[in-house]
Amino acid sequence: MSRDVNNQYIIIPGCCDLNRGDQALGWETARIAKDAGFVGDYSILAEQNEPIQQSIDEGYEILRPVLEHPSRKFQDRDNISYGVRLKLLWGAVALKDLLVSLIMLSPFLRTVFLHESSSHVQTIRRFAESKAVFMKGGGLIQSHGGLVSTYATYYRLYHIFLAHSFKKPVYILPNSFGPFEGPLVKWMVKRAFKYCRLITAREDKSKEAVKDELGLNINVFPDLAFYLQNGTVSKDELFSKLRISPHQKVVAITMRPYRFPDSENPEAAYKQFQIEMRQFIRELNKRKFVPLIIEHTFATTSHESDGDCIKAVLSEMDPKEYRLLSDRSMNCRDLKAVYGMCDYIVGTRFHSLIFSLSNKIPGIAISYDGYKSVGIMADMGLEDFVIDIGKVSSKRLLKMFDMMLEHESDSLEKIDKYISMANKERLRLIQSIQEA
């Protein structure tokens, strides 16, 4: 496919098609940028061996990140917890990566050291040719401190620094930011943000974090996945395949593995989460709801693979107690359509909530990292329907579920109001990009 060298744009950071939330944010970033007048060819970053065929089919060029995750050298699928040996190995790779990545930030040094056989030459060439770089929506820039927080933050910010080194305009579309804990973390984020044309948050809590911790005033816009269009999946065909009657009430449920970093016994906390979710699903089934377990995110490692958590939860259940949807062929639009076919959502993957809420499906968010779940639900006036993953119990979820049913009309009114606002804010975001 020929490309217009005069109108090249890059979307950062890296993502792959297995995470349909990230996929939605990447695709919607390109759509909104084009609506703002940045019409041309778009490239996205994806690490080696990550599935990206759906994005290729959408017309995106795939670039390999200049700075990749050190885990690529040690393909350990079972990474729900990290041992000291693995961390040391990662650290050794990270030191080498740091040196190479710093060389690539220097206009002089990258000219000297970059050669045609380098795996990064195509990416560097695209950054040199691009007219602008867009950071897709999401929740990348956050740090909870600890030994690796400095390098992790550098890794997350790196392609912004690379764009700055080429003097390319950078637009950060609605993100969740903070906290910014750890050595040099705030300094790096400030430095990265300093030369960006536009920085936007996707909820008030992130805006407050950026103002309080970095001293910057930014605007808030809805998560870009609210604007994703539904796919053309047939409800009749899908529900027939899943053995769901048209008259049954369906509760979509998403779950993911989690390391429970604040727990004294993370492995026990994770097992308890699985037990509580299993009991909750059983109780929904007893109440004549259909729990539809949706594998929202696929992955090659156990920490990101929803399927690993789902398998553990369902292993001690009768298949009659639930329905399971696990379909890698569905892209983000298809999956959003599926959530719109359900009646309610209890979601750990937050984009399963956004896909549902934007289809006017009320739900409960299980919050697990950063400000995204708490912040966006609060912005919608639905803060009573958020529970921290560390506090999940079947009893608490059932109590919240009953409260959701009791206040369903009120929740739908708030969702309607937010969606109406979001549609207006999309136009304002386009205008902000143009003005920047």
Protein backbone atom coordinates (compact mmCIF):
# COMPACT_ATOMS: atom_id res chain seq x y z
CA MET A 1 0.00 0.00 0.00
CA SER A 2 1.46 3.35 -1.05
CA ARG A 3 1.69 6.05 1.59
CA ASP A 4 1.43 9.82 1.37
CA VAL A 5 4.86 10.94 2.61
CA ASN A 6 3.58 14.49 3.01
CA ASN A 7 0.83 13.52 5.46
CA GLN A 8 2.22 10.99 7.90
CA TYR A 9 0.98 10.71 11.48
CA ILE A 10 1.93 8.41 14.35
CA ILE A 11 -0.19 7.14 17.23
CA ILE A 12 1.61 6.26 20.46
CA PRO A 13 2.10 4.31 22.71
CA GLY A 14 2.16 0.71 21.51
CA CYS A 15 -0.90 -1.51 21.54
CA CYS A 16 -2.17 -4.68 19.91
CA ASP A 17 -5.50 -6.07 18.75
CA LEU A 18 -5.91 -8.43 21.71
CA ASN A 19 -6.86 -5.56 24.04
CA ARG A 20 -10.06 -4.25 22.47
CA GLY A 21 -10.13 -1.24 24.79
CA ASP A 22 -6.71 -0.09 23.61
CA GLN A 23 -7.68 -0.91 20.05
CA ALA A 24 -10.76 1.29 20.32
CA LEU A 25 -8.71 4.19 21.71
CA GLY A 26 -6.14 3.91 18.93
CA TRP A 27 -8.72 3.77 16.16
CA GLU A 28 -10.78 6.60 17.64
CA THR A 29 -7.64 8.72 18.04
CA ALA A 30 -7.08 8.52 14.30
CA ARG A 31 -10.74 9.27 13.56
CA ILE A 32 -10.89 12.35 15.74
CA ALA A 33 -7.53 13.60 14.45
CA LYS A 34 -8.78 13.27 10.87
CA ASP A 35 -11.96 15.15 11.81
CA ALA A 36 -9.68 17.90 13.15
CA GLY A 37 -8.03 18.18 9.74
CA PHE A 38 -5.07 15.80 10.14
CA VAL A 39 -5.94 13.74 7.10
CA GLY A 40 -3.34 11.27 5.89
CA ASP A 41 -1.73 7.93 6.69
CA TYR A 42 -1.51 6.71 10.27
CA SER A 43 1.03 4.41 11.86
CA ILE A 44 0.65 2.72 15.24
CA LEU A 45 3.26 1.07 17.44
CA ALA A 46 3.14 -2.63 18.32
CA GLU A 47 5.84 -4.79 19.84
CA GLN A 48 7.23 -7.72 17.90
CA ASN A 49 4.96 -10.78 17.58
CA GLU A 50 1.87 -8.97 18.91
CA PRO A 51 -1.33 -9.66 16.91
CA ILE A 52 -2.14 -6.60 14.81
CA GLN A 53 -3.93 -7.98 11.73
CA GLN A 54 -7.22 -6.22 12.51
CA SER A 55 -5.42 -2.88 12.65
CA ILE A 56 -3.60 -3.67 9.40
CA ASP A 57 -6.98 -4.44 7.82
CA GLU A 58 -8.15 -1.00 9.02
CA GLY A 59 -5.31 0.58 7.02
CA TYR A 60 -2.74 1.27 9.75
CA GLU A 61 0.97 0.80 9.21
CA ILE A 62 2.61 -1.04 12.10
CA LEU A 63 5.85 0.26 13.57
CA ARG A 64 8.05 -1.44 16.13
CA PRO A 65 8.64 0.73 19.21
CA VAL A 66 12.15 2.11 19.62
CA LEU A 67 12.02 1.35 23.34
CA GLU A 68 10.38 -2.03 24.01
CA HIS A 69 9.46 -3.79 27.22
CA PRO A 70 12.38 -5.81 28.67
CA SER A 71 10.11 -8.85 29.07
CA ARG A 72 10.48 -9.52 25.33
CA LYS A 73 13.77 -11.31 26.04
CA PHE A 74 12.20 -13.67 28.56
CA GLN A 75 8.91 -15.04 27.34
CA ASP A 76 7.47 -16.29 30.63
CA ARG A 77 3.76 -16.70 30.13
CA ASP A 78 3.07 -17.30 33.83
CA ASN A 79 3.82 -13.77 35.05
CA ILE A 80 1.04 -13.15 37.54
CA SER A 81 3.88 -12.69 40.05
CA TYR A 82 7.54 -11.76 39.50
CA GLY A 83 10.52 -13.42 41.17
CA VAL A 84 13.79 -11.69 42.03
CA ARG A 85 15.67 -13.53 39.27
CA LEU A 86 13.26 -12.36 36.57
CA LYS A 87 13.42 -8.78 37.82
CA LEU A 88 17.22 -8.87 37.68
CA LEU A 89 17.15 -10.23 34.13
CA TRP A 90 14.69 -7.53 33.10
CA GLY A 91 16.94 -4.95 34.74
CA ALA A 92 19.92 -6.07 32.67
CA VAL A 93 17.92 -5.78 29.45
CA ALA A 94 16.53 -2.40 30.55
CA LEU A 95 20.06 -1.01 31.08
CA LYS A 96 21.03 -1.88 27.52
CA ASP A 97 17.71 -0.54 26.22
CA LEU A 98 18.25 2.70 28.15
CA LEU A 99 21.60 3.30 26.46
CA VAL A 100 20.28 2.61 22.96
CA SER A 101 17.13 4.67 23.52
CA LEU A 102 19.13 7.67 24.78
CA ILE A 103 21.30 7.49 21.65
CA MET A 104 18.14 7.62 19.54
CA LEU A 105 17.08 10.84 21.29
CA SER A 106 20.20 12.65 20.10
CA PRO A 107 19.98 13.94 16.49
CA PHE A 108 23.74 13.61 16.08
CA LEU A 109 24.21 10.22 17.76
CA ARG A 110 21.31 8.51 16.02
CA THR A 111 22.77 9.58 12.66
CA VAL A 112 26.07 7.99 13.62
CA PHE A 113 24.77 4.76 15.17
CA LEU A 114 21.55 4.02 13.25
CA HIS A 115 22.03 1.67 10.32
CA GLU A 116 19.72 0.18 7.71
CA SER A 117 19.67 -3.25 9.34
CA SER A 118 18.42 -1.82 12.64
CA SER A 119 14.94 -2.94 13.72
CA HIS A 120 14.24 0.69 14.62
CA VAL A 121 15.18 2.35 11.32
CA GLN A 122 11.63 2.32 9.91
CA THR A 123 10.19 3.81 13.11
CA ILE A 124 12.86 6.53 13.26
CA ARG A 125 12.22 7.34 9.61
CA ARG A 126 8.48 7.69 10.25
CA PHE A 127 9.06 10.00 13.23
CA ALA A 128 11.30 12.13 10.99
CA GLU A 129 8.64 12.27 8.25
CA SER A 130 5.56 12.69 10.43
CA LYS A 131 3.63 15.94 10.66
CA ALA A 132 2.32 15.20 14.16
CA VAL A 133 2.27 12.56 16.87
CA PHE A 134 -0.90 11.69 18.79
CA MET A 135 -0.91 9.94 22.14
CA LYS A 136 -4.05 7.84 22.17
CA GLY A 137 -6.45 7.95 25.07
CA GLY A 138 -5.88 5.63 28.01
CA GLY A 139 -4.19 5.50 31.39
CA LEU A 140 -0.49 5.10 30.70
CA ILE A 141 1.16 7.88 32.70
CA GLN A 142 0.92 6.81 36.32
CA SER A 143 3.40 5.55 38.89
CA HIS A 144 2.84 4.10 42.34
CA GLY A 145 6.49 4.35 43.39
CA GLY A 146 8.85 1.50 44.13
CA LEU A 147 12.19 0.41 42.80
CA VAL A 148 11.31 0.35 39.10
CA SER A 149 9.09 3.45 38.97
CA THR A 150 11.74 5.71 37.41
CA TYR A 151 12.51 3.42 34.48
CA ALA A 152 8.85 2.46 34.05
CA THR A 153 7.93 6.14 33.72
CA TYR A 154 10.77 6.74 31.25
CA TYR A 155 9.55 3.73 29.25
CA ARG A 156 5.99 5.09 29.16
CA LEU A 157 7.07 8.60 28.16
CA TYR A 158 9.84 7.62 25.77
CA HIS A 159 8.07 8.11 22.43
CA ILE A 160 6.91 11.55 23.53
CA PHE A 161 10.57 12.41 24.13
CA LEU A 162 11.43 10.91 20.73
CA ALA A 163 8.82 13.09 19.02
CA HIS A 164 10.21 16.15 20.84
CA SER A 165 13.71 15.30 19.61
CA PHE A 166 12.40 15.58 16.05
CA LYS A 167 10.53 18.79 16.98
CA LYS A 168 7.21 17.17 16.07
CA PRO A 169 3.98 18.50 17.62
CA VAL A 170 2.52 16.11 20.19
CA TYR A 171 -1.17 16.00 21.08
CA ILE A 172 -2.17 13.98 24.17
CA LEU A 173 -5.80 12.91 23.84
CA PRO A 174 -8.00 12.21 26.90
CA ASN A 175 -5.94 10.21 29.40
CA SER A 176 -5.98 9.28 33.05
CA PHE A 177 -2.98 10.73 34.89
CA GLY A 178 -1.43 10.04 38.26
CA PRO A 179 -0.36 9.33 40.81
CA PHE A 180 3.25 10.34 40.09
CA GLU A 181 5.19 8.59 42.83
CA GLY A 182 8.87 7.62 42.69
CA PRO A 183 12.31 9.18 42.06
CA LEU A 184 12.36 11.67 39.16
CA VAL A 185 8.85 10.67 38.08
CA LYS A 186 7.30 14.13 38.36
CA TRP A 187 10.37 15.73 36.76
CA MET A 188 10.15 13.43 33.73
CA VAL A 189 6.41 13.91 33.28
CA LYS A 190 6.78 17.69 33.51
CA ARG A 191 9.59 17.62 30.96
CA ALA A 192 7.57 15.46 28.57
CA PHE A 193 4.47 17.64 28.94
CA LYS A 194 6.36 20.93 28.58
CA TYR A 195 6.58 20.82 24.78
CA CYS A 196 3.26 19.11 24.00
CA ARG A 197 0.80 21.15 21.95
CA LEU A 198 -2.22 19.77 23.78
CA ILE A 199 -2.74 17.72 26.95
CA THR A 200 -6.21 16.48 27.90
CA ALA A 201 -7.58 14.31 30.71
CA ARG A 202 -10.58 11.99 30.61
CA GLU A 203 -11.88 12.66 34.11
CA ASP A 204 -11.75 15.43 36.72
CA LYS A 205 -9.69 13.36 39.15
CA SER A 206 -6.80 13.24 36.66
CA LYS A 207 -7.12 16.94 35.96
CA GLU A 208 -6.80 17.60 39.70
CA ALA A 209 -3.75 15.30 39.96
CA VAL A 210 -1.98 17.11 37.12
CA LYS A 211 -2.77 20.49 38.66
CA ASP A 212 -1.84 19.53 42.22
CA GLU A 213 1.28 17.49 41.47
CA LEU A 214 2.59 19.06 38.25
CA GLY A 215 1.19 22.59 38.43
CA LEU A 216 -0.48 22.36 35.01
CA ASN A 217 -4.04 23.28 34.04
CA ILE A 218 -5.58 20.97 31.46
CA ASN A 219 -9.07 20.36 30.11
CA VAL A 220 -11.26 17.28 30.57
CA PHE A 221 -12.96 15.39 27.74
CA PRO A 222 -14.77 12.02 27.72
CA ASP A 223 -12.91 8.78 27.01
CA LEU A 224 -12.70 8.36 23.24
CA ALA A 225 -14.31 4.89 23.39
CA PHE A 226 -17.65 6.59 24.07
CA TYR A 227 -17.57 7.57 20.38
CA LEU A 228 -16.74 4.14 19.00
CA GLN A 229 -19.42 2.91 16.61
CA ASN A 230 -21.10 -0.46 17.20
CA GLY A 231 -20.28 -3.33 14.89
CA THR A 232 -22.88 -5.25 12.90
CA VAL A 233 -23.07 -8.38 15.05
CA SER A 234 -26.51 -10.04 14.91
CA LYS A 235 -28.09 -10.33 18.36
CA ASP A 236 -30.45 -13.10 17.27
CA GLU A 237 -27.60 -15.22 15.87
CA LEU A 238 -25.27 -14.59 18.81
CA PHE A 239 -27.84 -15.24 21.52
CA SER A 240 -29.03 -18.37 19.72
CA LYS A 241 -25.45 -19.62 19.63
CA LEU A 242 -25.01 -18.82 23.33
CA ARG A 243 -28.37 -20.42 24.22
CA ILE A 244 -29.81 -17.18 25.62
CA SER A 245 -33.57 -16.63 25.36
CA PRO A 246 -34.74 -13.21 24.09
CA HIS A 247 -36.82 -12.89 27.28
CA GLN A 248 -33.95 -13.40 29.73
CA LYS A 249 -32.13 -10.57 31.49
CA VAL A 250 -28.42 -10.71 30.66
CA VAL A 251 -25.62 -9.44 32.93
CA ALA A 252 -22.29 -8.99 31.13
CA ILE A 253 -19.33 -9.74 33.41
CA THR A 254 -15.63 -9.06 32.79
CA MET A 255 -12.77 -10.22 34.99
CA ARG A 256 -9.02 -9.92 34.78
CA PRO A 257 -5.95 -11.22 36.61
CA TYR A 258 -4.51 -8.83 39.19
CA ARG A 259 -1.38 -8.85 41.35
CA PHE A 260 -2.95 -7.12 44.39
CA PRO A 261 0.23 -5.10 45.16
CA ASP A 262 -1.21 -3.60 48.36
CA SER A 263 -2.04 -6.96 49.90
CA GLU A 264 0.14 -8.72 52.47
CA ASN A 265 -0.57 -11.96 50.63
CA PRO A 266 -1.21 -11.13 46.93
CA GLU A 267 -1.74 -14.73 45.80
CA ALA A 268 -4.33 -15.35 48.51
CA ALA A 269 -6.07 -12.05 47.66
CA TYR A 270 -6.29 -13.07 44.00
CA LYS A 271 -7.73 -16.47 44.88
CA GLN A 272 -10.28 -14.81 47.17
CA PHE A 273 -11.32 -12.47 44.34
CA GLN A 274 -11.94 -15.52 42.15
CA ILE A 275 -14.00 -17.19 44.90
CA GLU A 276 -16.15 -14.08 45.40
CA MET A 277 -16.76 -13.62 41.67
CA ARG A 278 -17.73 -17.30 41.37
CA GLN A 279 -20.26 -16.92 44.18
CA PHE A 280 -21.64 -13.70 42.70
CA ILE A 281 -22.18 -15.37 39.32
CA ARG A 282 -23.98 -18.25 41.01
CA GLU A 283 -26.26 -15.88 42.90
CA LEU A 284 -27.15 -14.05 39.69
CA ASN A 285 -28.02 -17.36 38.07
CA LYS A 286 -30.22 -18.32 41.05
CA ARG A 287 -32.07 -15.04 40.58
CA LYS A 288 -32.82 -16.05 36.97
CA PHE A 289 -30.38 -13.60 35.38
CA VAL A 290 -28.02 -14.90 32.69
CA PRO A 291 -24.40 -14.15 33.63
CA LEU A 292 -22.59 -13.66 30.31
CA ILE A 293 -18.85 -13.92 30.97
CA ILE A 294 -17.02 -11.97 28.27
CA GLU A 295 -13.32 -12.43 27.58
CA HIS A 296 -12.66 -8.77 26.90
CA THR A 297 -8.86 -8.86 26.62
CA PHE A 298 -6.75 -11.65 25.22
CA ALA A 299 -3.02 -11.77 25.89
CA THR A 300 0.07 -13.92 25.59
CA THR A 301 0.89 -13.58 29.31
CA SER A 302 -1.18 -14.60 32.32
CA HIS A 303 -1.15 -11.16 33.96
CA GLU A 304 -3.07 -9.60 31.06
CA SER A 305 -5.09 -12.58 29.87
CA ASP A 306 -8.69 -12.37 31.04
CA GLY A 307 -9.05 -16.00 30.02
CA ASP A 308 -6.72 -17.16 32.79
CA CYS A 309 -8.84 -15.54 35.47
CA ILE A 310 -12.09 -16.64 33.84
CA LYS A 311 -10.88 -20.25 33.58
CA ALA A 312 -10.03 -20.30 37.29
CA VAL A 313 -13.42 -18.84 38.27
CA LEU A 314 -15.46 -21.16 36.06
CA SER A 315 -13.44 -24.30 36.79
CA GLU A 316 -15.66 -25.20 39.75
CA MET A 317 -18.95 -24.19 38.16
CA ASP A 318 -21.64 -25.97 36.20
CA PRO A 319 -21.78 -24.61 32.60
CA LYS A 320 -25.53 -24.20 33.10
CA GLU A 321 -24.82 -21.42 35.61
CA TYR A 322 -23.33 -19.04 33.04
CA ARG A 323 -22.67 -18.33 29.37
CA LEU A 324 -19.19 -17.62 28.00
CA LEU A 325 -18.18 -15.44 25.03
CA SER A 326 -14.57 -15.87 23.95
CA ASP A 327 -14.09 -14.78 20.33
CA ARG A 328 -10.74 -13.45 19.11
CA SER A 329 -12.18 -12.61 15.69
CA MET A 330 -14.30 -9.80 17.14
CA ASN A 331 -12.78 -6.35 16.96
CA CYS A 332 -13.61 -3.51 19.35
CA ARG A 333 -16.68 -2.41 17.38
CA ASP A 334 -18.10 -5.94 17.37
CA LEU A 335 -17.53 -6.30 21.09
CA LYS A 336 -19.13 -2.95 21.82
CA ALA A 337 -22.23 -4.15 19.97
CA VAL A 338 -22.32 -7.26 22.18
CA TYR A 339 -22.29 -5.20 25.38
CA GLY A 340 -25.17 -3.19 23.94
CA MET A 341 -27.21 -6.40 23.69
CA CYS A 342 -27.00 -7.01 27.45
CA ASP A 343 -29.16 -5.50 30.20
CA TYR A 344 -26.48 -4.80 32.82
CA ILE A 345 -22.70 -4.92 33.22
CA VAL A 346 -20.39 -5.76 36.12
CA GLY A 347 -17.00 -5.00 34.71
CA THR A 348 -13.40 -5.20 35.84
CA ARG A 349 -12.07 -4.17 32.44
CA PHE A 350 -13.12 -0.55 32.43
CA HIS A 351 -13.65 -0.31 28.70
CA SER A 352 -16.26 -3.03 29.05
CA LEU A 353 -18.06 -0.44 31.22
CA ILE A 354 -17.56 2.33 28.68
CA PHE A 355 -18.73 0.11 25.82
CA SER A 356 -21.84 -0.66 27.89
CA LEU A 357 -22.53 2.82 29.29
CA SER A 358 -22.29 4.39 25.83
CA ASN A 359 -24.97 1.89 24.78
CA LYS A 360 -27.05 3.08 27.77
CA ILE A 361 -26.49 -0.12 29.75
CA PRO A 362 -26.12 0.56 33.52
CA GLY A 363 -23.46 -1.22 35.51
CA ILE A 364 -20.96 -1.64 38.32
CA ALA A 365 -17.25 -0.93 37.93
CA ILE A 366 -14.62 -2.98 39.74
CA SER A 367 -11.72 -0.54 40.09
CA TYR A 368 -8.17 -1.85 40.07
CA ASP A 369 -5.59 0.76 39.04
CA GLY A 370 -5.29 4.52 38.83
CA TYR A 371 -8.12 7.01 38.67
CA LYS A 372 -9.98 5.88 35.56
CA SER A 373 -12.85 3.86 37.05
CA VAL A 374 -13.41 6.02 40.13
CA GLY A 375 -12.97 9.25 38.20
CA ILE A 376 -15.16 8.58 35.17
CA MET A 377 -17.97 6.99 37.18
CA ALA A 378 -17.90 9.99 39.52
CA ASP A 379 -18.06 12.37 36.56
CA MET A 380 -21.20 10.55 35.45
CA GLY A 381 -22.74 10.76 38.92
CA LEU A 382 -22.42 6.98 39.33
CA GLU A 383 -19.81 6.93 42.09
CA ASP A 384 -22.02 4.65 44.21
CA PHE A 385 -21.48 1.89 41.67
CA VAL A 386 -17.70 1.54 41.96
CA ILE A 387 -15.94 -0.99 44.18
CA ASP A 388 -12.19 -1.49 44.64
CA ILE A 389 -10.97 -4.90 43.50
CA GLY A 390 -9.43 -5.49 46.91
CA LYS A 391 -12.84 -5.10 48.57
CA VAL A 392 -14.85 -7.31 46.24
CA SER A 393 -17.16 -9.79 47.91
CA SER A 394 -20.24 -11.53 46.63
CA LYS A 395 -22.38 -9.87 49.31
CA ARG A 396 -21.13 -6.38 48.46
CA LEU A 397 -21.62 -6.90 44.74
CA LEU A 398 -25.14 -8.23 45.25
CA LYS A 399 -26.00 -5.27 47.47
CA MET A 400 -24.70 -2.86 44.83
CA PHE A 401 -26.51 -4.81 42.11
CA ASP A 402 -29.80 -4.55 43.99
CA MET A 403 -29.23 -0.84 44.49
CA MET A 404 -28.55 -0.49 40.77
CA LEU A 405 -31.84 -2.21 39.96
CA GLU A 406 -33.68 -0.02 42.43
CA HIS A 407 -32.23 3.18 40.96
CA GLU A 408 -32.07 2.01 37.34
CA SER A 409 -34.17 4.86 35.93
CA ASP A 410 -32.06 7.43 37.77
CA SER A 411 -28.84 5.82 36.47
CA LEU A 412 -30.15 5.80 32.91
CA GLU A 413 -31.03 9.47 33.22
CA LYS A 414 -27.47 10.26 34.33
CA ILE A 415 -26.03 8.14 31.52
CA ASP A 416 -28.22 9.92 28.96
CA LYS A 417 -27.10 13.28 30.29
CA TYR A 418 -23.42 12.31 30.12
CA ILE A 419 -23.68 10.91 26.57
CA SER A 420 -25.41 14.10 25.41
CA MET A 421 -22.60 16.11 26.97
CA ALA A 422 -19.96 13.80 25.47
CA ASN A 423 -21.24 14.34 21.95
CA LYS A 424 -20.89 18.10 22.38
CA GLU A 425 -17.47 17.70 23.97
CA ARG A 426 -16.20 15.76 20.98
CA LEU A 427 -16.71 18.88 18.87
CA ARG A 428 -14.91 20.95 21.48
CA LEU A 429 -12.00 18.49 21.51
CA ILE A 430 -11.71 18.75 17.72
CA GLN A 431 -11.67 22.51 18.05
CA SER A 432 -9.00 22.32 20.77
CA ILE A 433 -6.79 20.18 18.53
CA GLN A 434 -7.22 22.64 15.67
CA GLU A 435 -6.45 25.64 17.87
CA ALA A 436 -3.40 23.96 19.39
